[in-house]
Coordinates of C-alpha atoms and ligand atoms in Angstrom, one line a residue:
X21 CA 12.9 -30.6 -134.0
X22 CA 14.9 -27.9 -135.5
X23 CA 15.7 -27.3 -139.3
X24 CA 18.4 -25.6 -141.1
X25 CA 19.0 -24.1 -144.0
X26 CA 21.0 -26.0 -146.7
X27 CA 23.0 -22.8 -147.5
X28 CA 23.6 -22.7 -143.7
X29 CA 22.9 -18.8 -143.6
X30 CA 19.1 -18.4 -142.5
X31 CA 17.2 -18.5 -139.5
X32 CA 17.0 -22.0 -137.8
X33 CA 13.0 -22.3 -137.4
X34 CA 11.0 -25.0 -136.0
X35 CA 8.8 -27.3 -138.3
X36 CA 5.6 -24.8 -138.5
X37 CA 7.5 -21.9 -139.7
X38 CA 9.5 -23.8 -142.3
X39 CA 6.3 -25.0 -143.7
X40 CA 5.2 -21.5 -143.6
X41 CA 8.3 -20.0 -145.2
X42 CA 9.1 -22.4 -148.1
X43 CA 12.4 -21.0 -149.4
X44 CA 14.9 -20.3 -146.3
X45 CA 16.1 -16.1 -146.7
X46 CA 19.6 -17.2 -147.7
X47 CA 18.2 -19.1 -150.6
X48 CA 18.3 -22.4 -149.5
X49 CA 16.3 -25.3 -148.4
X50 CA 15.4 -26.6 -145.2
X51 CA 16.3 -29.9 -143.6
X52 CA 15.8 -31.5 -140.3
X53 CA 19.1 -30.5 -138.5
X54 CA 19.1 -34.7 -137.2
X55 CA 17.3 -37.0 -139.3
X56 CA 15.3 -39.3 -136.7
X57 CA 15.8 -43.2 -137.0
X58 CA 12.8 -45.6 -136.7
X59 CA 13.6 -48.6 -135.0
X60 CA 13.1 -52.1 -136.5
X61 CA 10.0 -53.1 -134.3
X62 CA 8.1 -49.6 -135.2
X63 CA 9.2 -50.2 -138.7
X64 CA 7.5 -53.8 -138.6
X65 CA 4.6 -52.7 -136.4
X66 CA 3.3 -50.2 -139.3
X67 CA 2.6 -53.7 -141.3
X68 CA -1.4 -53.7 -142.0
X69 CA -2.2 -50.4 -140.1
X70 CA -4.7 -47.9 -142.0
X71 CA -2.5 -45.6 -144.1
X72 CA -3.3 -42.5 -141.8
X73 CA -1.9 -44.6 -139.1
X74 CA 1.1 -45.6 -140.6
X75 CA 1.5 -41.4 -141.8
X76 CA 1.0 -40.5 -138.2
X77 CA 3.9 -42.8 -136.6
X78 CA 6.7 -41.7 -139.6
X79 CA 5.9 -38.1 -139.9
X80 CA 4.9 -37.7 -135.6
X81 CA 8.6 -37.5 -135.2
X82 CA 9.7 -34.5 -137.7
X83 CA 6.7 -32.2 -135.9
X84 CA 8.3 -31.7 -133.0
X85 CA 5.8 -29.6 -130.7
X86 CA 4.0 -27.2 -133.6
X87 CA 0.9 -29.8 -133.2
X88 CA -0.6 -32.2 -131.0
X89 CA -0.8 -35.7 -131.4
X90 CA -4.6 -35.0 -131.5
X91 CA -4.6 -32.0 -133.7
X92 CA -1.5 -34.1 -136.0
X93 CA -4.1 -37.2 -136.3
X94 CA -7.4 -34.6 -137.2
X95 CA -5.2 -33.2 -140.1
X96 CA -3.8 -36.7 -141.9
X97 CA -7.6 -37.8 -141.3
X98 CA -8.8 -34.8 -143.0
X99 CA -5.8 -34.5 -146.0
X100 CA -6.7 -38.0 -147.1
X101 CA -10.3 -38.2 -146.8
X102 CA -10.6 -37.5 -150.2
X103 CA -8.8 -40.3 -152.1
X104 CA -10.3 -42.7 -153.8
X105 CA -8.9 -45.4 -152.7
X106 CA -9.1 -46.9 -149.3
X107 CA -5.4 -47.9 -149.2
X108 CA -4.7 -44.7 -150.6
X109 CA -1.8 -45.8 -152.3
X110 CA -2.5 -49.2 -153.6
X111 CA 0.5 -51.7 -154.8
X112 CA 0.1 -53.2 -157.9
X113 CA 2.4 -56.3 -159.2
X114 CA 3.4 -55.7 -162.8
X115 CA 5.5 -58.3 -163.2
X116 CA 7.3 -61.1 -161.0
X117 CA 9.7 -58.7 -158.8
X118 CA 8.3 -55.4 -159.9
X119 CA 5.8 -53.7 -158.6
X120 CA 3.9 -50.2 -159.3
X121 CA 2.8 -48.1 -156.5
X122 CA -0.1 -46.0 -157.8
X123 CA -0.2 -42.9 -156.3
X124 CA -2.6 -41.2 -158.4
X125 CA -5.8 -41.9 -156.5
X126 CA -5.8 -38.2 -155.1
X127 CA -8.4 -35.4 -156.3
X128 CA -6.2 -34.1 -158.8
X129 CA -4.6 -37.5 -160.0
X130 CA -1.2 -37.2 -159.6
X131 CA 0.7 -37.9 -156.4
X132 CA 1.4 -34.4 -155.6
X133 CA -2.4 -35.2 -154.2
X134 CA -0.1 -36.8 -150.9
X135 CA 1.6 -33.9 -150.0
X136 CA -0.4 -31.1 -151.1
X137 CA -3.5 -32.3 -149.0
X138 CA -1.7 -32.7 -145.7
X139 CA -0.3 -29.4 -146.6
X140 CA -3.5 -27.6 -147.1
X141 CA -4.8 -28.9 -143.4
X142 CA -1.7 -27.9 -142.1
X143 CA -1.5 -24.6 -143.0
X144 CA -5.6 -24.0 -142.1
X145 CA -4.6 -25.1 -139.0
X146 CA -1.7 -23.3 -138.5
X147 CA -3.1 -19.4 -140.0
X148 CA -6.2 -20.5 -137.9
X149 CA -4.6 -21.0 -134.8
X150 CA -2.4 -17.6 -134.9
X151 CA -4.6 -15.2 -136.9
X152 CA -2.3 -15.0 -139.8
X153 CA -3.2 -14.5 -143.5
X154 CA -0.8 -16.0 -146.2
X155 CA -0.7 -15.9 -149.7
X156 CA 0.8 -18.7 -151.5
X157 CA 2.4 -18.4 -154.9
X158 CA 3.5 -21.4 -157.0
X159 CA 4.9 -22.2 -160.4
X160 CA 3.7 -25.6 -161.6
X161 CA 5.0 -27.6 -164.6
X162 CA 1.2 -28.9 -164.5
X163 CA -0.1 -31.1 -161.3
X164 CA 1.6 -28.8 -158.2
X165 CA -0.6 -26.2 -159.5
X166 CA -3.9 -28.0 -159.7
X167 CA -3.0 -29.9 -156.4
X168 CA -2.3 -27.1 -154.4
X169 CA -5.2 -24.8 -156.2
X170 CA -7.9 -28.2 -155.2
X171 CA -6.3 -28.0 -151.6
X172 CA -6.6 -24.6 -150.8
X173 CA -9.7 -23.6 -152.6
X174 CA -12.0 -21.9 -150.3
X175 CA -9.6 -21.2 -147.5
X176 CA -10.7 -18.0 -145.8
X177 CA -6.7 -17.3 -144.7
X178 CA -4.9 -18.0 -147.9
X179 CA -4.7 -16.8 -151.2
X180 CA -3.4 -18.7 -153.7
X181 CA -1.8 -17.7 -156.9
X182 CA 0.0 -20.4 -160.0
X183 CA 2.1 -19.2 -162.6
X184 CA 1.8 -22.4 -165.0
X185 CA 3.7 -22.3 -168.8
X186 CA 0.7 -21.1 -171.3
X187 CA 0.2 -24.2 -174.1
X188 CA 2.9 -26.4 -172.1
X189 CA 0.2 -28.2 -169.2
X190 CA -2.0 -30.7 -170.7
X191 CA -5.8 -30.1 -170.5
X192 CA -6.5 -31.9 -168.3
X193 CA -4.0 -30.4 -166.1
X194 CA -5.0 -26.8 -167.4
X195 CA -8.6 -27.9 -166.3
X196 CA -8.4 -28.6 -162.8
X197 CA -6.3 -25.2 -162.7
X198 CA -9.0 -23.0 -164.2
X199 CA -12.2 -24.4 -163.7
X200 CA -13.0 -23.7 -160.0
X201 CA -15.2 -20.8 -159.1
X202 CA -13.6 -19.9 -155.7
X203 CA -12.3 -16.7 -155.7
X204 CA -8.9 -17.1 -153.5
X205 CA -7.6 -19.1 -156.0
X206 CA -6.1 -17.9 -159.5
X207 CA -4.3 -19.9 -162.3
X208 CA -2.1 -17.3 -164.1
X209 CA -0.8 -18.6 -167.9
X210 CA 2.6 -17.3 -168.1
X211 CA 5.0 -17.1 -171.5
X212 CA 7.2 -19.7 -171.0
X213 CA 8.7 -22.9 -170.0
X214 CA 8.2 -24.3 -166.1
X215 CA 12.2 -23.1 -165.2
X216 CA 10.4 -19.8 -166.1
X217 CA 7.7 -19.7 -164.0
X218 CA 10.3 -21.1 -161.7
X219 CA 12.6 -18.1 -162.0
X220 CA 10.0 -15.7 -161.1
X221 CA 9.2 -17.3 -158.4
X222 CA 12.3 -17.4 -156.9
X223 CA 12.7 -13.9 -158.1
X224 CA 9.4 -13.2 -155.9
X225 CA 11.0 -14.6 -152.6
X226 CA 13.9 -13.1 -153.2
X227 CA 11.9 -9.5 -153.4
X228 CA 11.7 -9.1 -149.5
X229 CA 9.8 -6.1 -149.7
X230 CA 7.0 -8.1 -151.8
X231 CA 7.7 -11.0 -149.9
X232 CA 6.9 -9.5 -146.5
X233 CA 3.8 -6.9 -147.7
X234 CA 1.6 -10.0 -149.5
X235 CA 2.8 -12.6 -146.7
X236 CA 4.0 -15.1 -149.0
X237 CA 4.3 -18.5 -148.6
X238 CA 5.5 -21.2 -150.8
X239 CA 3.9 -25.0 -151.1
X240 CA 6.1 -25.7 -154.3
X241 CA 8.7 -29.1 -153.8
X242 CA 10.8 -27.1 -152.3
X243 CA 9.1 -27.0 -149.1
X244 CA 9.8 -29.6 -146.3
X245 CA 6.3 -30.3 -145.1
X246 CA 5.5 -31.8 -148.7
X247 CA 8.8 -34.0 -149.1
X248 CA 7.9 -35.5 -145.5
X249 CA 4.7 -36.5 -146.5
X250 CA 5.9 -38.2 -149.1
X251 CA 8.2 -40.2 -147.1
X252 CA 5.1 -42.3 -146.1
X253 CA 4.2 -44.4 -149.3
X254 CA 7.9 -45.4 -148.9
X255 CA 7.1 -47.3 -145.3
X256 CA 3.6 -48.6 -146.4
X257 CA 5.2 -50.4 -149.7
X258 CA 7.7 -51.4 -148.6
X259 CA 6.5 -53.0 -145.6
X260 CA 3.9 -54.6 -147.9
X261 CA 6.6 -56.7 -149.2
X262 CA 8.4 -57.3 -146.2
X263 CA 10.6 -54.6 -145.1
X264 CA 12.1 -54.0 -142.8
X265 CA 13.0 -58.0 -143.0
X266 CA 13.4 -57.6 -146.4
X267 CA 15.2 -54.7 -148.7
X268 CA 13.9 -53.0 -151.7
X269 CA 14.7 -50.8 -154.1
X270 CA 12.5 -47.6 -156.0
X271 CA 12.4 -46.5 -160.0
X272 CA 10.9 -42.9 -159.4
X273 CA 10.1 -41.0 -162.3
X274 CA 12.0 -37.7 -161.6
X275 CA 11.9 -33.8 -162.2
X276 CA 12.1 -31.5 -159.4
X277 CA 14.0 -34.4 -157.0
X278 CA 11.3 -33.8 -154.8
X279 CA 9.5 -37.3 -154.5
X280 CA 12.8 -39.2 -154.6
X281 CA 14.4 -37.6 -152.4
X282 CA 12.0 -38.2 -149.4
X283 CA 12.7 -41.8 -150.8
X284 CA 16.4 -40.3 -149.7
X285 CA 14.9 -39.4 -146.2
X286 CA 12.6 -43.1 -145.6
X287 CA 16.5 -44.7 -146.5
X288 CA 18.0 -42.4 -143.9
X289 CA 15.1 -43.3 -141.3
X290 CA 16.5 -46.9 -141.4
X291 CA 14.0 -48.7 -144.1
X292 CA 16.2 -50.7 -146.0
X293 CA 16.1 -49.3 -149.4
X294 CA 18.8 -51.1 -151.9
X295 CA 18.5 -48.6 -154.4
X296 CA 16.9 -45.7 -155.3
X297 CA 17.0 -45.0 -159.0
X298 CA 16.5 -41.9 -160.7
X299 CA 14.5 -41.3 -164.1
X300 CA 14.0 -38.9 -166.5
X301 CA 12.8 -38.2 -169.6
X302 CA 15.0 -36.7 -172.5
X303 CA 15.7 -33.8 -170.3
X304 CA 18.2 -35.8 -168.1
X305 CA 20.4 -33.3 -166.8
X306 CA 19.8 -35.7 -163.0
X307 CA 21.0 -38.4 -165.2
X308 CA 24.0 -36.9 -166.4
X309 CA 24.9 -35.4 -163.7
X310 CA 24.9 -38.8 -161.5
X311 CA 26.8 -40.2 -164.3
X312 CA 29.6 -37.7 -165.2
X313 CA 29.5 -35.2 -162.3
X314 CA 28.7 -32.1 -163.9
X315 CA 25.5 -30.3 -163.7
X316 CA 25.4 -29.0 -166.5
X317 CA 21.8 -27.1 -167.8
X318 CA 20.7 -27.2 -171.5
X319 CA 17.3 -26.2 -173.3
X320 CA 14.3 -27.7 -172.2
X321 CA 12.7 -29.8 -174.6
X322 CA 9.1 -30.4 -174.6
X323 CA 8.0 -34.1 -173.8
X324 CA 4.8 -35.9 -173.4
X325 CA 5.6 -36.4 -169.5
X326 CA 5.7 -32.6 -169.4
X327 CA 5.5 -32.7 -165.4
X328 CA 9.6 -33.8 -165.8
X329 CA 10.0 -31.5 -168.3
X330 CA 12.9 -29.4 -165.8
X331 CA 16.4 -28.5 -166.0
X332 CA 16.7 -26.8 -162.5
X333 CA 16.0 -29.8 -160.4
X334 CA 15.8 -27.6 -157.1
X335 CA 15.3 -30.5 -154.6
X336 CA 18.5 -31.7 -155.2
X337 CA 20.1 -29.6 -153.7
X338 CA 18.8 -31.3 -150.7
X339 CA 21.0 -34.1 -151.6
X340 CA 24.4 -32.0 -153.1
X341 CA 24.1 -30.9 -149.3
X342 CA 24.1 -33.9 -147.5
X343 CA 26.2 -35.6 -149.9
X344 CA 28.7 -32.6 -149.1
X345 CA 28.8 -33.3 -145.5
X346 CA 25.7 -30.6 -145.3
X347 CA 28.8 -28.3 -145.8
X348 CA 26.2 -25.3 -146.8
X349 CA 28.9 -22.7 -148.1
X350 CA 30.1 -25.6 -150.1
X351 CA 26.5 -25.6 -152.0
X352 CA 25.7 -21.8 -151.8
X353 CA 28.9 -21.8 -154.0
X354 CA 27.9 -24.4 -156.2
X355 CA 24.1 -22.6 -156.9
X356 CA 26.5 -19.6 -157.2
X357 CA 28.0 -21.3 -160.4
X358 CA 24.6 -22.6 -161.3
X359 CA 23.7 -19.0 -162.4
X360 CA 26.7 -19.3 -164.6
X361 CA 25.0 -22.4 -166.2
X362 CA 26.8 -25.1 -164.1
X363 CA 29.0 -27.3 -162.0
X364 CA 31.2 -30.4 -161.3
X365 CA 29.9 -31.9 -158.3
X366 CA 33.4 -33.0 -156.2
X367 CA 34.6 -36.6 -156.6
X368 CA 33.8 -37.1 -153.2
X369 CA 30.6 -35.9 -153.3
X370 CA 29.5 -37.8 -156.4
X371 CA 30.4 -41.5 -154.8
X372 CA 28.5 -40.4 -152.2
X373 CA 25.5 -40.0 -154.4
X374 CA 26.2 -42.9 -156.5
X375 CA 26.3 -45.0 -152.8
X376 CA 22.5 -44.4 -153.0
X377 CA 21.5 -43.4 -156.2
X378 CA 21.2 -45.3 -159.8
X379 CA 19.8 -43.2 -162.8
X380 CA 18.5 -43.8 -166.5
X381 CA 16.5 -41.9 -168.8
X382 CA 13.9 -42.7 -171.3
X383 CA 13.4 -41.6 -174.8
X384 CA 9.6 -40.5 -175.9
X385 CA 9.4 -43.5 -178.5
X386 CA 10.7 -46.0 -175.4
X387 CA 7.9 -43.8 -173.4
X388 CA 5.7 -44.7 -175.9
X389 CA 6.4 -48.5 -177.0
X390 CA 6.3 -48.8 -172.9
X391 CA 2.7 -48.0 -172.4
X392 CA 1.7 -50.0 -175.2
X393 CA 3.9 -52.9 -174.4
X394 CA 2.7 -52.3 -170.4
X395 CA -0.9 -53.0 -171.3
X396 CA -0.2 -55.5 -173.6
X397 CA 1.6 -57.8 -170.8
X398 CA -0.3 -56.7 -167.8
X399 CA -3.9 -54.9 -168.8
X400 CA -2.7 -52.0 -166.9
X401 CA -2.4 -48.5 -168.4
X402 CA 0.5 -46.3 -167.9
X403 CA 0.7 -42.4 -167.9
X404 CA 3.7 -41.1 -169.8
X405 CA 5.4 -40.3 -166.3
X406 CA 5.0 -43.6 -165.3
X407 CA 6.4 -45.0 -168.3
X408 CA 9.8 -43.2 -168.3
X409 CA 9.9 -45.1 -164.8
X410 CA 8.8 -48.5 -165.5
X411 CA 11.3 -48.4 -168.8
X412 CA 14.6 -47.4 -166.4
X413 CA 13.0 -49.8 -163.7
X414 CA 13.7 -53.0 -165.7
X415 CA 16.9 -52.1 -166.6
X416 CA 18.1 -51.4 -163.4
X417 CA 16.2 -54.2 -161.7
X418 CA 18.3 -56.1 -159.2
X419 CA 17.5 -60.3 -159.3
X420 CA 16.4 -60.8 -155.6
X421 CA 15.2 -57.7 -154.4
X422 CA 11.6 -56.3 -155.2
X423 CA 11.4 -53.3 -157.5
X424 CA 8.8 -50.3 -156.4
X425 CA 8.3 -48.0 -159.7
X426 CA 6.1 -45.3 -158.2
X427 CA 3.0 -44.3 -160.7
X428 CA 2.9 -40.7 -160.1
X429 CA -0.1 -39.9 -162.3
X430 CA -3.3 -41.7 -163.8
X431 CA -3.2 -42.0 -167.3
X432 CA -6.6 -40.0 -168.0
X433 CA -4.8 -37.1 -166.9
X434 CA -2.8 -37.8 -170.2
X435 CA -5.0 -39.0 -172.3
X436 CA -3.3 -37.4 -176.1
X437 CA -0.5 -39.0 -175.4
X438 CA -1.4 -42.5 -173.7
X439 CA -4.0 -43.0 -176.9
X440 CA -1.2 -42.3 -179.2
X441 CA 0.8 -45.0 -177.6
X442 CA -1.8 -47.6 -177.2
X443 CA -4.7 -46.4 -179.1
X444 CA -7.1 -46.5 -175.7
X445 CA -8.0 -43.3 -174.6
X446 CA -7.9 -43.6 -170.7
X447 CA -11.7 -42.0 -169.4
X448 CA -11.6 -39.8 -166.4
X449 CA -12.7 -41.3 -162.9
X450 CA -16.4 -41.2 -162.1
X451 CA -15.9 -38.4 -159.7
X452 CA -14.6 -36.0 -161.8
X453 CA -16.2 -37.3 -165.5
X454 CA -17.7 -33.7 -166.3
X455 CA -13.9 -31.6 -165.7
X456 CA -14.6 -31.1 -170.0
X457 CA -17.9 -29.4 -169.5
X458 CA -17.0 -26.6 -166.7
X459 CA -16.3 -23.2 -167.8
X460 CA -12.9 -22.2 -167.5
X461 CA -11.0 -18.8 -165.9
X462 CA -7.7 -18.0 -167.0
X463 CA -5.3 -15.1 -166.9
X464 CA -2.6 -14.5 -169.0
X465 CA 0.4 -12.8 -168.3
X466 CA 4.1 -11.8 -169.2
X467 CA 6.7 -13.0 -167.9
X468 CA 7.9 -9.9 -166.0
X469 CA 8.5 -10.1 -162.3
X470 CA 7.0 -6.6 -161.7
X471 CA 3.9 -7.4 -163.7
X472 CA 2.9 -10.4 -162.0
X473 CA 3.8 -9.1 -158.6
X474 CA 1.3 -6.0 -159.4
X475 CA -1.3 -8.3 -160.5
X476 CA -1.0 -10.8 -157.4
X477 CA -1.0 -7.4 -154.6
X478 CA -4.1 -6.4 -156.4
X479 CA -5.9 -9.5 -157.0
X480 CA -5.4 -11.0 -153.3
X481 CA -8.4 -10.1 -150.6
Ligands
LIG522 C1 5.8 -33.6 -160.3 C2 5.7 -34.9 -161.1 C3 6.8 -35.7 -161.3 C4 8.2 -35.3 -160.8 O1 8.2 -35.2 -159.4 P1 9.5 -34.5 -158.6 O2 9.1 -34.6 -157.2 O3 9.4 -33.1 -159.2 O4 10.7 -35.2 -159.0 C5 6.7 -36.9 -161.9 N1 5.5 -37.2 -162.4 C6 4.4 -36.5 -162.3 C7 3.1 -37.0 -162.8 C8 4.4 -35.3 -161.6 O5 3.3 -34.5 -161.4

């Protein structure tokens, strides 16, 4: 299995060293260069299997030979271990038709739990296997950080460093960045919004010099290993409910494109997804953009589902490429007029979207009045992110087909604003009750590229 670059000017790699690079060297993303199909029979068969099971069979395919079937099986086994949940991502009816898929069952209680676990095992294995050291540098709007700091924490081949926007991460969030005592990993507060953080990381990769001297490596949404293992709660829900006799459509609450899009991907496999509908918060650009064309970026305004608080949605150019034709000059010119603070996406390119995707956004009072109104109906208690989903979910529900709205955090990591809305303040799991009491490290730093990258060659081992 080969993968491509969705600017169609880097190196073509094999699965292990996309994972390992993250951003391709002409910018872009990387995508399978074919998009295996499942056939109806193995879609069916994955009915009742063990959710590592079910991971193994969709994601086997995209591996091609960087692992084993053995070594492939030891690493899901190992990623998920930690959940808890046995299904891992349990399906809960909210309503006759609709159904949540909560996905926030993870260590760090928010779905980026799914990928960011598989992703840990896979690079141990990997570094292990050729002697290689990386060092990992995120940006984090709140849960990427804490996920990928709680999955590679203690790694003897990785460093791991998170720009996250001082004040802007809940503390919760901020907690399970800065309260763990191992010293490869480091939370660093940055001045700023998360499209900062993003910029300087970007700017980082861009640096090859730094890039290549501190062997860095990238786990943010943009890398391919963490959409594909995302593609896997698709399978197991839907086939819950009946697919691949059956279709379904998906609500996903929505910032980086990340988690919808391997929603995109599960479609492409053959499960037969009706629709797949976008939503945001008030910082809708996705929405916008599906509904008028342009892409168009605007100030970020600070929500209380802060993890969709973006305005650079960088997955999607995963999507502008394949509904393009993966025509990969077509989008370097397009992120060329990003820079310039926007673009029309072609007519042609925008019914190919809209062949796919629906969108709607969600106010912060409809956010609200949906949590409350949520546990009024159903006893169940919604984090803000989930909320902006469920609200958009209902409008856009289709009579006749099931409607998946994918819970992508547990409300205690929330807990201001899910109190405010309800007037229940949602208590931490068991397993992680004393996160308040543990003494916290944090660093805090400027946003300047050469300051951060000074920090980060003198604070790795
Ligand atoms: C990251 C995140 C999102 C947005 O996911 P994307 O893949 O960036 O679209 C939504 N909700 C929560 C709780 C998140 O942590």
């Amino acid at each position: 299995m080969k993968y491509i670059s969705t600017r169609g000017a880097a190196p073509v790699l094999d699965f292990e060293q996309a994972m390992l690079t993250g951003l391709a060297r002409d910018g872009g993303l990387y995508l399978p260069e074919a998009i295996p199909v499942m056939s109806h029979g193995d879609m069916a068969a994955l009915e009742g299997l063990p959710y590592e099971e079910a991971a193994f069979r969709v994601m086997r395919p995209f591996i091609g030979d960087s692992f084993s079937d053995d070594e492939f099986q030891d690493i899901i086994a190992r990623a998920y271990a930690g959940f808890g949940h046995a299904a891992r991502a349990p399906l809960k009816q909210l309503a006759p038709g609709h159904f949540l898929l909560e996905l926030f069952h993870g260590p760090t209680l928010a779905f980026k739990d799914f990928a960011m676990q598989l992703i840990g095992q896979l690079f141990e294995a990997s570094l292990k296997r050729n002697g290689q050291r990386v060092c990992i540098v995120g940006a984090t709007s709140g849960d990427t950080g804490s996920a990928a700091i709680e999955a590679f924490r203690g790694s003897k081949a990785v460093d791991v460093f998170i720009l996250y926007p001082h004040g802007r991460v809940s503390e919760v969030q901020r907690r399970q960045m800065t309260t763990l005592t191992e010293p490869n990993v480091h939370a660093l507060a940055m001045d700023g919004h998360f499209d900062d953080c993003q910029a300087r990381l970007k700017d980082m990769f861009n640096d090859f010099a730094f890039r290549d001297a501190v062997g860095l490596a990238g786990v943010n949404s943009i890398n391919w290993a963490r959409v594909l293992a995302q593609v896997v709660y698709y399978f197991t829900s839907a086939v819950a409910l009946g697919a691949p006799h059956r279709k379904v459509s998906f609500t996903v609450p929505t910032g980086n494109f990340g988690d919808i899009f391997a929603g995109y991907i599960a479609r492409r496999m053959g499960l037969p997804i009706d629709r797949l509908v976008v939503a945001t918060n008030q910082n809708d650009i996705l929405h916008r953009c599906l509904t008028s064309g342009a892409y168009k970026t605007d100030n970020v305004i600070p929500s209380i589902s802060p993890s969709m608080d973006i305005q650079v949605s960088s997955n999607f150019e995963r999507a502008l490429f394949e509904a393009y034709g993966r025509d990969g000059k077509a989008v370097a010119q397009l992120m060329e007029e990003l820079k310039s603070g926007g673009f029309n996406v072609s007519q042609g390119a925008l019914q190919a979207l809209r062949e796919v995707f629906d969108s709607g956004s969600c106010s912060e009072d409809d956010t609200r009045a949906t949590i409350a109104d949520t546990l009024a109906r159903t006893n169940e208690l919604l984090c803000p992110h989930s909320a902006v989903g469920v609200k958009v979910a209902k409008e856009q529900r289709a009579p006749g087909t099931p409607m998946i709205t994918l819970a992508t955090a547990h409300p205690a990591k929330f807990p201001d604003a899910v109190e405010a809305a309800c007037g229940i303040r949602p208590p931490l799991p068991e397993r992680m009750s004393d996160l308040y009491e543990r003494a916290e490290r944090i660093t805090r730093i400027n946003n300047d590229l050469g300051v951060i990258e000074t920090l980060i060659k003198a604070s790795r081992r």
